[in-house]
Amino acid sequence: MSLLEKNAALRGLWEKHGAALAAEEGLSPESIVAALEAGTMVLLGNPNHPGLKPILVGQPARVKVNANLGTSPLSNCPTTEARKLKTALDAGADTVMDLSIAGDLDELRAGMLRSCPVPVGTVPMYAAAQKILDADQDVATLNPDDLFEEIARQARQGVDFMTLHCGLTRRGADWAANGGRALGIVSRGGSILARWMLENDRENPLLEQFDRLLEIAREYNVTLSLGDGLRPGAGVDAGDAAQWEEVITLGRLARHALEEGVQCMIEGPGHMPLHQVDGQIRGIKKLTHGAPLYVLGPLTVDTAAGHDHIAGAIGGALGVVAGVDFLCYLTPAEHLTLPDEADVRAGVMASRVAAQAGEVALGTPRALAREKAMNVARKALDWDGMAAAALDPETLHRRREAHKHEDVCAMCGKFCAVKMLRMEKQGG
Ligand code: SF4
């Protein structure tokens, strides 16, 4: 049986949205179905998500950008999160993740699903751990059944994709936490699971009961975003045994999930020096059978606090050339505080620029056509044409506002080089 035969929820979404998605991506429906069946592309969408517009993730579909949102114990304002959601969507985010860890998580999630037409992702471990931490208990007391119930509840609620650290083994947790890393474990969900395994001296329940997870995911076409709980949090930690062991495990799980009718993405690094990005990404794609790769950054330096969206965009662009399909944004607030609206916008735009840069380097017709449209408009000083081609027309208009009636811009005025050589001969 094929993936579409095994997964009725997915089949329903494809039948309803397939033609529109194929037109939008400029791909044939046959090539998309072949990629879905091969597990190199996923159709993100849960039929229980009201008003959802599903998307495709996996090159040659357009590289997608995710914006992380959500409350924290030190900054817990649902109305701010609602405004940040609008900002992320206005800036062109293709998906959002609700990473809330403070307040009424159920209501926050339900509110986001109601008001967000793009796919929504979560990390169910957060909700399971919040109940324990809010009772000042140790997360090592977590009952795995409570975690599976939380996953099932969020699937029923309509969550489209879930980060689940299924490939983080007891051994990997020990290697990463006690094996001499500069930063140990930096993944929030990964650190909770690692503490649970090390304190209880038990294996990862998401790994041991992986088939239980597949039952839930298949029913609602929840795409499993197989988490990189052991991603490097410092450049020097990149490429160690803990990271690669997890990647190999994720590849094995993604293959099994596909055989069982469930879609998967692979989550990837993290902090990584520039010269390692290409090799790492190609290695991860190989070991995970070409499954869609969803990366955080990668962050090419550890020292860009306040500007991590730039460090991440550099790695992201390189990553796209090497095969990354999905960029999780970083904002200027990374490592410092919860992002505000301006951070969200800066983060989405940085990742969209990285995606465009990578796709131009790959020569994708869509990206090249956009570049060409900008060049034609720029040469003609056609500002509406430039706005139509720009990744961020809103900023273009805002920065032009004071001189919008001029055909040149305030950078050069009458020294405009674009205009210089075509000006009529004047005087003697
Ligand atoms: S004024 Fe300068 S910056 Fe502006 S369009 Fe002309 S050459 Fe370009």
XYZ file of C-alpha atoms and ligand atoms in Angstrom:
436
model
C 0.000 0.000 0.000
C 1.186 3.522 -0.762
C 1.536 6.370 1.726
C -1.622 8.020 0.354
C -3.494 4.706 0.686
C -2.332 4.195 4.287
C -2.926 7.800 5.443
C -6.569 8.776 4.816
C -6.177 12.227 6.390
C -3.265 13.010 4.062
C -5.131 11.617 1.063
C -8.101 13.882 1.837
C -5.863 16.953 2.032
C -4.115 16.063 -1.204
C -7.391 15.536 -3.036
C -8.668 18.895 -1.772
C -5.536 21.056 -2.125
C -3.207 19.141 -4.467
C -3.937 20.980 -7.703
C -3.635 24.427 -6.100
C -0.376 23.488 -4.359
C 1.089 22.106 -7.592
C 0.240 25.354 -9.420
C 1.629 27.462 -6.592
C 4.906 25.540 -6.520
C 5.176 25.211 -10.311
C 5.498 21.425 -9.989
C 3.505 18.609 -11.602
C 1.066 16.764 -9.305
C 2.740 13.497 -10.315
C 6.187 14.702 -9.220
C 4.739 15.862 -5.899
C 3.013 12.536 -5.229
C 6.243 10.719 -6.094
C 8.162 12.915 -3.628
C 5.537 12.389 -0.901
C 5.701 8.629 -1.408
C 9.515 8.743 -1.308
C 9.431 10.748 1.910
C 11.495 13.617 0.426
C 8.545 16.038 0.632
C 5.705 16.409 3.147
C 2.252 17.920 2.934
C 1.919 19.803 6.218
C -1.640 19.893 7.458
C -4.047 18.425 10.027
C -7.705 18.280 8.854
C -8.753 19.344 12.377
C -6.978 22.715 12.010
C -9.840 25.137 11.175
C -9.262 27.293 8.065
C -5.881 25.717 7.348
C -4.061 26.273 4.063
C -1.655 23.308 3.900
C 1.831 23.664 2.416
C 4.482 21.451 0.883
C 7.931 21.199 2.487
C 10.819 19.587 0.609
C 12.859 20.849 -2.344
C 12.097 21.390 -5.198
C 9.142 22.968 -3.447
C 9.986 26.511 -2.354
C 12.136 26.629 0.808
C 9.820 27.485 3.697
C 10.356 29.683 6.757
C 9.059 29.100 10.283
C 8.565 31.677 13.052
C 8.692 30.557 16.689
C 6.237 32.276 19.012
C 4.978 31.719 22.535
C 4.934 32.819 26.137
C 7.587 32.247 28.763
C 7.437 32.326 32.576
C 9.209 35.713 32.504
C 7.035 37.169 29.736
C 3.508 35.837 29.593
C 1.152 38.050 27.552
C -1.298 36.314 25.183
C -2.257 39.561 23.406
C 1.403 40.232 22.622
C 1.676 36.718 21.186
C -1.388 37.384 19.021
C 0.250 40.543 17.684
C 3.506 38.677 17.062
C 1.543 36.041 15.118
C 0.088 38.746 12.859
C 3.573 40.245 12.408
C 5.043 36.851 11.455
C 2.285 36.204 8.908
C 2.541 39.733 7.454
C 6.309 39.247 7.058
C 5.706 36.067 5.077
C 6.264 33.214 7.542
C 5.062 29.926 6.009
C 4.492 28.240 9.380
C 4.557 29.153 13.044
C 5.384 27.153 16.131
C 3.644 27.760 19.446
C 6.445 27.216 21.964
C 4.489 28.644 24.896
C 5.570 27.454 28.350
C 3.565 29.806 30.587
C -0.146 30.429 31.143
C -3.063 28.356 29.808
C -1.247 26.448 27.074
C -4.409 24.778 25.810
C -6.188 28.092 25.327
C -3.099 29.731 23.775
C -2.755 26.861 21.305
C -6.459 26.757 20.475
C -6.396 30.536 19.943
C -3.426 30.271 17.616
C -5.036 27.436 15.621
C -8.243 29.461 15.246
C -6.464 32.606 14.002
C -3.626 31.105 11.964
C -4.233 29.867 8.383
C -0.711 28.452 7.998
C 0.462 25.189 9.600
C 1.108 25.334 13.350
C 3.743 23.282 15.133
C 4.265 22.517 18.809
C 6.583 20.666 21.191
C 4.122 18.570 23.269
C 6.814 17.847 25.865
C 6.452 21.479 27.016
C 2.807 21.075 28.046
C 3.544 17.753 29.778
C 6.516 19.276 31.646
C 4.696 22.513 32.523
C 2.235 20.644 34.755
C 5.173 19.169 36.692
C 7.359 22.279 36.864
C 4.424 24.489 37.887
C 3.932 22.065 40.820
C 7.631 22.544 41.669
C 8.238 18.880 40.914
C 11.199 17.313 39.076
C 10.581 16.537 35.381
C 12.188 13.155 36.098
C 8.797 12.259 37.643
C 7.058 12.619 34.254
C 4.776 9.666 33.435
C 5.328 8.786 29.733
C 1.605 8.002 29.358
C 0.874 11.654 30.207
C 3.172 12.699 27.374
C 1.429 10.406 24.864
C -1.954 11.694 26.019
C -0.757 15.259 25.500
C 0.405 14.362 21.975
C -2.975 12.779 21.167
C -4.874 15.768 22.570
C -2.867 18.244 20.514
C -3.410 16.104 17.396
C -7.172 16.196 18.002
C -6.919 19.974 18.541
C -5.504 20.356 15.008
C -1.745 20.779 15.461
C -0.091 20.182 12.070
C 3.455 19.213 13.035
C 5.110 18.268 16.301
C 8.713 18.354 17.448
C 9.347 15.040 19.166
C 12.833 14.056 20.295
C 12.454 10.382 19.394
C 16.093 9.900 18.378
C 17.625 11.061 21.644
C 18.860 7.865 23.258
C 19.930 7.274 26.868
C 23.503 6.837 25.587
C 23.387 9.990 23.483
C 22.082 11.982 26.437
C 24.995 10.749 28.539
C 27.530 11.549 25.832
C 26.159 15.056 25.319
C 25.651 15.896 28.984
C 28.745 14.282 30.436
C 31.051 13.833 27.455
C 33.033 17.078 27.489
C 30.874 19.258 25.241
C 31.363 23.011 25.567
C 27.590 23.522 25.880
C 26.108 20.087 26.628
C 22.422 19.933 25.677
C 20.789 23.223 24.580
C 17.466 21.921 23.278
C 14.698 22.737 25.809
C 12.727 19.579 25.054
C 15.892 17.540 24.656
C 17.184 18.610 28.074
C 13.904 17.599 29.765
C 13.968 14.169 28.120
C 17.683 13.713 28.866
C 17.142 14.514 32.548
C 14.262 12.028 32.656
C 16.383 9.260 31.087
C 19.515 9.922 33.156
C 17.644 10.292 36.449
C 15.531 7.171 35.845
C 18.246 5.242 33.997
C 15.666 4.376 31.365
C 15.535 4.560 27.546
C 13.577 7.236 25.656
C 9.825 6.343 25.743
C 9.291 8.176 22.433
C 11.806 5.751 20.906
C 10.643 2.599 22.716
C 6.957 3.317 21.937
C 7.494 4.910 18.528
C 4.678 2.852 16.965
C 2.248 4.284 19.539
C 3.199 7.701 18.233
C 2.643 6.607 14.637
C -0.913 5.514 15.445
C -1.746 9.032 16.672
C 0.065 10.855 13.881
C -1.448 8.816 11.047
C -5.044 9.476 12.175
C -4.668 13.300 11.907
C -1.805 13.490 9.380
C 0.390 15.075 12.035
C 3.863 15.381 10.521
C 6.542 14.254 12.964
C 9.329 16.820 13.154
C 11.958 14.449 14.509
C 13.793 16.704 16.911
C 17.527 17.311 17.168
C 17.646 17.185 20.946
C 21.417 16.862 20.764
C 22.055 19.665 18.295
C 25.274 21.545 18.946
C 24.857 24.694 21.072
C 28.433 25.797 20.360
C 30.404 25.641 17.137
C 33.040 23.424 18.728
C 30.392 20.828 19.648
C 29.249 20.450 16.037
C 29.720 17.011 14.502
C 30.366 15.011 17.658
C 29.277 11.420 18.247
C 26.178 12.421 20.208
C 24.890 14.516 17.307
C 25.606 11.908 14.613
C 24.210 9.030 16.658
C 20.967 10.964 16.917
C 20.935 11.687 13.179
C 21.391 7.989 12.362
C 18.558 7.074 14.733
C 16.285 9.722 13.192
C 16.995 8.351 9.727
C 15.964 4.879 10.823
C 12.784 6.189 12.465
C 11.813 8.325 9.467
C 12.100 5.292 7.180
C 9.946 3.168 9.496
C 7.349 5.937 9.881
C 7.002 6.273 6.105
C 6.463 2.501 5.793
C 3.691 2.903 8.380
C 2.008 5.778 6.518
C 3.316 8.718 8.556
C 5.177 11.767 7.258
C 8.388 13.004 8.898
C 10.755 15.937 8.766
C 14.198 15.923 10.323
C 15.313 18.775 12.563
C 18.884 19.944 12.125
C 21.506 22.121 13.718
C 22.251 24.567 15.516
C 25.628 26.170 16.049
C 28.104 25.257 13.343
C 31.152 26.971 11.831
C 30.705 28.122 8.237
C 33.142 25.604 6.729
C 31.216 22.676 8.187
C 27.714 23.625 6.999
C 27.833 22.053 3.529
C 29.309 18.729 4.646
C 27.047 18.414 7.682
C 23.853 19.138 5.787
C 24.735 16.722 2.977
C 25.628 14.087 5.587
C 22.330 14.536 7.445
C 20.332 14.362 4.192
C 22.106 11.133 3.232
C 21.656 9.470 6.630
C 17.973 10.441 6.748
C 17.154 9.253 3.201
C 16.506 12.749 1.849
C 13.686 13.511 4.292
C 12.777 17.231 4.471
C 15.374 18.963 6.644
C 14.284 21.697 9.053
C 17.190 23.625 10.556
C 17.633 26.286 13.227
C 20.043 28.662 11.537
C 22.587 27.095 11.349
C 24.323 29.681 13.522
C 27.774 30.248 12.031
C 29.231 32.074 15.056
C 28.536 31.877 18.792
C 29.293 35.538 19.444
C 26.563 37.419 17.539
C 24.166 37.982 20.464
C 21.716 40.713 19.387
C 22.381 39.808 15.749
C 21.885 36.031 15.731
C 19.376 36.392 12.867
C 22.336 37.432 10.695
C 24.592 34.579 11.863
C 21.700 32.202 11.200
C 20.879 33.604 7.786
C 24.475 33.064 6.645
C 24.291 29.410 7.646
C 20.763 29.090 6.332
C 21.653 30.263 2.828
C 24.561 27.820 2.649
C 22.346 25.123 4.088
C 19.708 25.603 1.384
C 22.346 25.071 -1.309
C 23.346 21.818 0.441
C 19.751 20.605 0.682
C 17.929 22.300 3.582
C 14.180 22.547 2.894
C 12.821 24.489 5.851
C 14.401 27.328 7.851
C 13.457 27.964 11.465
C 14.086 31.632 12.056
C 16.369 33.189 14.592
C 15.679 36.674 15.858
C 17.871 39.463 17.285
C 16.516 38.386 20.692
C 17.985 34.858 20.495
C 19.985 33.882 23.580
C 18.881 37.167 25.243
C 15.125 37.451 25.768
C 11.680 36.619 24.342
C 11.359 38.220 20.883
C 9.082 41.226 20.477
C 7.203 42.148 17.292
C 10.187 43.917 15.711
C 12.381 40.883 16.449
C 9.828 38.572 14.874
C 9.759 40.653 11.723
C 13.565 40.898 11.533
C 13.854 37.141 12.046
C 11.361 36.184 9.355
C 12.946 38.570 6.850
C 16.466 37.321 7.582
C 15.382 33.734 6.930
C 13.464 34.712 3.785
C 16.577 36.456 2.458
C 18.605 33.334 3.276
C 16.087 31.132 1.444
C 16.138 33.416 -1.605
C 19.956 33.538 -1.604
C 20.144 29.750 -1.473
C 17.542 29.275 -4.189
C 19.262 31.800 -6.472
C 22.514 29.863 -6.032
C 20.635 26.654 -6.904
C 19.217 28.391 -9.985
C 15.571 27.703 -9.164
C 13.403 29.337 -11.876
C 11.127 30.972 -9.295
C 14.014 32.695 -7.476
C 15.778 33.749 -10.678
C 12.568 35.175 -12.100
C 12.148 37.309 -8.993
C 15.725 38.601 -9.230
C 15.193 39.407 -12.903
C 11.961 41.285 -12.187
C 13.838 43.398 -9.620
C 16.664 44.163 -12.062
C 14.319 45.169 -14.871
C 12.347 47.453 -12.543
C 15.474 48.911 -10.951
C 16.988 49.786 -14.344
C 13.741 51.515 -15.294
C 13.495 53.225 -11.882
C 10.070 51.581 -11.710
C 9.449 51.647 -7.970
C 6.129 49.797 -8.130
C 7.884 47.077 -10.093
C 10.653 46.989 -7.523
C 8.100 46.716 -4.706
C 6.356 43.838 -6.499
C 9.655 41.951 -6.775
C 11.005 42.841 -3.322
C 10.914 40.287 -0.501
C 9.778 43.131 1.781
C 7.660 45.672 -0.145
C 6.367 47.198 3.105
C 9.861 48.341 4.117
C 10.610 49.495 0.564
C 7.544 51.783 0.633
C 8.228 52.989 4.168
C 11.838 53.938 3.363
C 10.806 55.646 0.139
C 7.943 57.566 1.749
C 9.766 60.924 2.070
C 10.828 60.902 -1.577
C 8.164 58.715 -3.173
C 7.437 61.351 -5.809
C 11.039 61.302 -7.049
C 12.047 58.775 -9.706
C 15.490 58.495 -8.168
C 16.073 57.724 -4.490
C 17.652 59.774 -1.729
C 20.835 57.711 -1.818
C 22.211 59.697 -4.770
C 19.590 62.156 -6.010
C 20.850 63.778 -9.237
C 24.001 61.677 -9.019
C 21.837 58.604 -9.737
C 24.067 56.232 -11.694
C 21.098 54.378 -13.143
C 19.911 57.616 -14.692
C 23.301 59.211 -15.462
C 24.031 57.638 -18.799
C 20.587 57.930 -20.234
C 20.083 61.634 -19.463
C 19.549 63.832 -22.508
C 22.552 65.869 -23.638
C 22.159 69.356 -22.005
C 23.805 72.774 -22.742
C 27.232 72.947 -24.396
S 19.661 57.201 -6.748
Fe 21.436 55.833 -6.474
S 20.756 54.221 -5.176
Fe 18.947 55.279 -5.937
S 18.322 54.204 -7.746
Fe 19.708 55.751 -8.417
S 21.738 54.854 -8.424
Fe 20.387 53.572 -7.259
